[in-house]
Amino acid sequence: MNITSISILLLLVLFVLFLGCNCSNVSYDRKSLLINGHRRILISGSIHYPRSTPQMWEDLIWKAKHGGLDVIDTYVFWDVHEPSPGNYNFEGRYDLVRFIKTVQKVGLYANLRIGPYVCAEWNFGGIPVWLKYVPGISFRTDNGPFKAAMQGFTQKIVQMMKSEKLFQSQGGPIILSQIENEYGPERRAMGAAGHAYLNWAANMAVGLGTGVPWVMCKENDAPDPVINSCNGFYCDNFSPNKPFKPSLWTESWSGWFTDFGGPIPQRPVQDLAFAVARFVQKGGSYVNYYMYHGGTNFGRSAGGPFITTSYDYDAPIDEYGLIRQPKYNHLKDLHKAIKRCEHALVSSDPTVTSLGTLQQAHVFSAGTAECAAFLANYHEQSAATVIFNNRHYELPPWSISILPDCRTSVFNTAKVRSQTSVVKMLTVNPRFSWETYDEDLSSLDESSRITAARLLEHLNVTRDTSDYLWYITSVDISSSESFLRGGHKPSINVQSAGHAVHVFVNGKFSGSAFGTRKQRSCTFNGPVNLHAGTNKIALLSATVGLPNVGRHYETWETGITGPVLLHGLDHGPKDLTHNKWSYQVGLKGEALNLVSFDGVSSVDWVQDSLATRSRSQLKWHKAYFNAPEGNEPLALDMEGMGKGQVWINGQSIGRYWLAYAKGDCNSCSYSGTFKPVKCQLGCGQPTQRWYHVPRSWLKPTNNLIIVFEELGGNPWKISLVKRTVHTAGVRD
Ligand code: GAL
């Protein structure tokens, strides 16, 4: 073999290898991301893998594809993957590789937002709680222990993706990755340390050599080559920090999250479509809907505090995986219209002309043959007739028309042609046959092993292994005490930094206090029945999701911080703050693992009937049921209950709370340039009444449902319902 034939052979081998790999480079220029050298307009949607089940993933991703999406975006949730240092979990809902491979199977790209701080209304912003207890740690700043842990996890995820060949540079679907999340505001507050951390994070990420670009959202100082991107309801005022970077919108908020006790926000699709078209007409080339499917905060994964178990988000695919109209179809039509302009959009910069005081044309021409135009009317109330290229166009208020050939308007953001979904929750199991077990308060002080002569911070004791922490003390009262001074009973005052507290005196429930999303702390003040001798005070402190955002939220205090005072006694107030307190982490029922088939028989359950219902406050309820026929999504209607948690076959459906929505339930209104057209609904109703039960968690028969109820609610009102959605006349 001569030199020429050897080189030809080598070239052939390389060619075959290249074909076999199907690898492409992802790069960028000022117009867009480039995949395999081609500029692209990309439409993306967030679907967070732990917020649905693996059985739902493929269907969700297909629906996203049919809705005109090119990319699926997900955060990576560190806390669920590393529940204790060095112990990893990538099973079931946490099977990240399976999720990304499903994206690949369906034929879409992926944006992997590693964070690993993610915000996301997720418990502790996705950072494992144990990290708070690493000596000398400080989150998200120039701090050795934090950086070491963050680097370790980021490397692990990148390595995992690489070994499965999931980056586009290896032939996989991942075209983009994110490091950190909305660090800009933090950096500004943290000064030099913030800046050093920012640069470190960018270098660390880039050094991992993924072969695809990195983004930092809401971080104007993102160092090159990292792309800074925009998050918001509108992003048309956004420009990247360097002229050679493209305009990417990593969070186009399709709706908003809900908190227990708050109204339900909705974002009309007309406004969302308008915002997206406005971004694209300015040269934006990547839009990600946050969320495209919001899903469910199963277990104790909701952050906040006070974020609901539902993370529906008013997204184009609803919490249960069903298409939400007209949002889904209207956006699908928008995507089609934008895609018809793709070549013109990525090949030229717009020529902007005025068509009136508040009307403009953005025209993209590629060569002589190609021309696409966006005609905008920014007036919030009035329609406008404009003349463009000698033709008349009617533009509804606050709208953009898209003309892929500069002549025919194929889409207007305000003209919704799709019909609206009609959702029904049909009862299939009107009633369960309940048995009950009262949470055992009698053994509280004996079982307690942790004691201190002060009030301990809640999380320091529980390390978030449970929502619940008992604070127990006793107080001796002399027999000379009068317990009805001036006709009034003594009272107890308990101050908690959050999020909820239930007060028991001598085994009797005295009352509760709850914080809210705006005001985490709460104070209980109420009369108590004391007697001469030793009185036992037991305070049950409960968290409702750990904070996921806020400056150094890892240092915020939770639980009963004091003071704890008894008022109305003869010798003046008694301060119990520095008493001897004993502590019990979690509930007895949790310790016995009552929620599982193995643990359920460890206590004596009693038949519960309305007639025999005891007045005790903290109760476990158990029932068995068969799975309903069909394949419609299922939910528990928890009406009649108070607050607690629910499990089916040992899987946690999540926290429930029938807190009634208070606040502003205006009709929808335009609120100017910085706020979206926003509707708030549901005031006077529980913020969340229905709780998603994934079909795949059920067996045909003998399913175990366990409810832990904190407020003495009535389980006989709980029912199982099917969710159905009808849309008459919806086009494909
Ligand atoms: C963003 C954040 C997201 C999510 C969103 C609100 O600022 O990046 O993770 O928290 O707000 O839903």
Short mmCIF file of N, CA and C and ligand atoms in Angstrom, two decimals, residues 48 51 75 113 117-122 178 181-182 217-218 231-232 251 253 255-257 290-291 311 313 517 548-549, ligand 1:
data_model
loop_
_atom_site.label_atom_id
_atom_site.label_comp_id
_atom_site.label_asym_id
_atom_site.label_seq_id
_atom_site.Cartn_x
_atom_site.Cartn_y
_atom_site.Cartn_z
N HIS A 48 -39.88 19.84 33.58
CA HIS A 48 -38.95 19.36 34.61
C HIS A 48 -39.24 17.90 34.92
N ARG A 51 -41.17 16.48 37.94
CA ARG A 51 -42.51 17.01 38.14
C ARG A 51 -43.57 16.22 37.36
N TYR A 75 -34.18 21.99 34.26
CA TYR A 75 -33.17 22.15 35.30
C TYR A 75 -32.71 20.76 35.71
N ARG A 113 -30.11 22.79 32.09
CA ARG A 113 -29.81 23.91 33.00
C ARG A 113 -29.34 23.31 34.32
N TYR A 117 -27.70 25.66 41.49
CA TYR A 117 -28.79 26.41 42.13
C TYR A 117 -29.83 26.64 41.04
N VAL A 118 -31.10 26.31 41.30
CA VAL A 118 -32.09 26.42 40.23
C VAL A 118 -33.28 27.32 40.56
N CYS A 119 -33.47 27.72 41.78
CA CYS A 119 -34.65 28.52 42.17
C CYS A 119 -35.91 27.67 41.98
N ALA A 120 -36.65 27.87 40.87
CA ALA A 120 -37.67 26.92 40.39
C ALA A 120 -38.80 26.58 41.35
N GLU A 121 -38.98 27.39 42.44
CA GLU A 121 -40.03 27.05 43.42
C GLU A 121 -39.82 25.63 43.94
N TRP A 122 -38.57 25.22 43.99
CA TRP A 122 -38.20 23.87 44.41
C TRP A 122 -37.54 23.97 45.78
N GLN A 178 -26.74 25.42 31.05
CA GLN A 178 -26.74 26.62 31.88
C GLN A 178 -25.96 26.38 33.16
N ASN A 181 -28.04 30.43 38.09
CA ASN A 181 -29.38 30.83 37.69
C ASN A 181 -29.69 32.22 38.23
N GLU A 182 -29.93 33.14 37.33
CA GLU A 182 -30.27 34.53 37.71
C GLU A 182 -29.31 35.06 38.77
N CYS A 217 -28.46 32.92 32.76
CA CYS A 217 -29.63 33.77 32.58
C CYS A 217 -29.59 34.90 33.60
N LYS A 218 -30.17 36.02 33.21
CA LYS A 218 -30.25 37.22 34.06
C LYS A 218 -28.90 37.49 34.74
N ASN A 231 -34.66 36.49 31.16
CA ASN A 231 -35.82 35.83 31.76
C ASN A 231 -36.86 36.91 32.02
N GLY A 232 -38.14 36.64 31.76
CA GLY A 232 -39.13 37.66 32.10
C GLY A 232 -40.44 37.45 31.36
N GLU A 251 -36.34 32.20 29.81
CA GLU A 251 -37.60 32.00 30.54
C GLU A 251 -38.63 33.01 30.07
N TRP A 253 -42.21 33.56 30.57
CA TRP A 253 -43.13 33.02 31.57
C TRP A 253 -44.52 32.84 30.98
N GLY A 255 -47.10 31.62 32.43
CA GLY A 255 -48.11 31.85 33.46
C GLY A 255 -47.33 32.20 34.71
N TRP A 256 -47.74 31.61 35.83
CA TRP A 256 -47.00 31.87 37.08
C TRP A 256 -47.35 30.77 38.07
N PHE A 257 -46.55 30.66 39.11
CA PHE A 257 -46.80 29.62 40.12
C PHE A 257 -47.86 30.08 41.12
N TYR A 290 -41.28 29.03 29.97
CA TYR A 290 -41.17 28.55 31.34
C TYR A 290 -42.54 28.74 31.97
N MET A 291 -43.33 27.72 32.12
CA MET A 291 -43.15 26.32 31.80
C MET A 291 -43.97 25.97 30.54
N TYR A 311 -47.94 22.54 40.21
CA TYR A 311 -47.07 23.52 39.55
C TYR A 311 -47.58 23.67 38.12
N TYR A 313 -48.92 26.14 36.44
CA TYR A 313 -48.27 27.30 35.81
C TYR A 313 -49.09 27.92 34.68
N ARG A 517 -46.91 33.39 52.22
CA ARG A 517 -45.73 33.55 51.37
C ARG A 517 -45.08 34.91 51.59
N ASN A 548 -36.59 29.05 48.29
CA ASN A 548 -35.82 28.73 47.09
C ASN A 548 -35.16 29.96 46.48
N VAL A 549 -35.41 31.11 47.08
CA VAL A 549 -34.83 32.33 46.52
C VAL A 549 -34.73 33.38 47.63
C1 GAL B 1 -37.28 32.79 37.76
C2 GAL B 1 -36.39 31.61 38.12
C3 GAL B 1 -37.14 30.31 37.90
C4 GAL B 1 -38.49 30.40 38.57
C5 GAL B 1 -39.25 31.60 38.06
C6 GAL B 1 -40.59 31.79 38.70
O1 GAL B 1 -36.78 33.97 38.23
O2 GAL B 1 -35.24 31.60 37.32
O3 GAL B 1 -36.40 29.26 38.42
O4 GAL B 1 -38.30 30.49 39.94
O5 GAL B 1 -38.53 32.75 38.35
O6 GAL B 1 -41.39 30.72 38.44
#
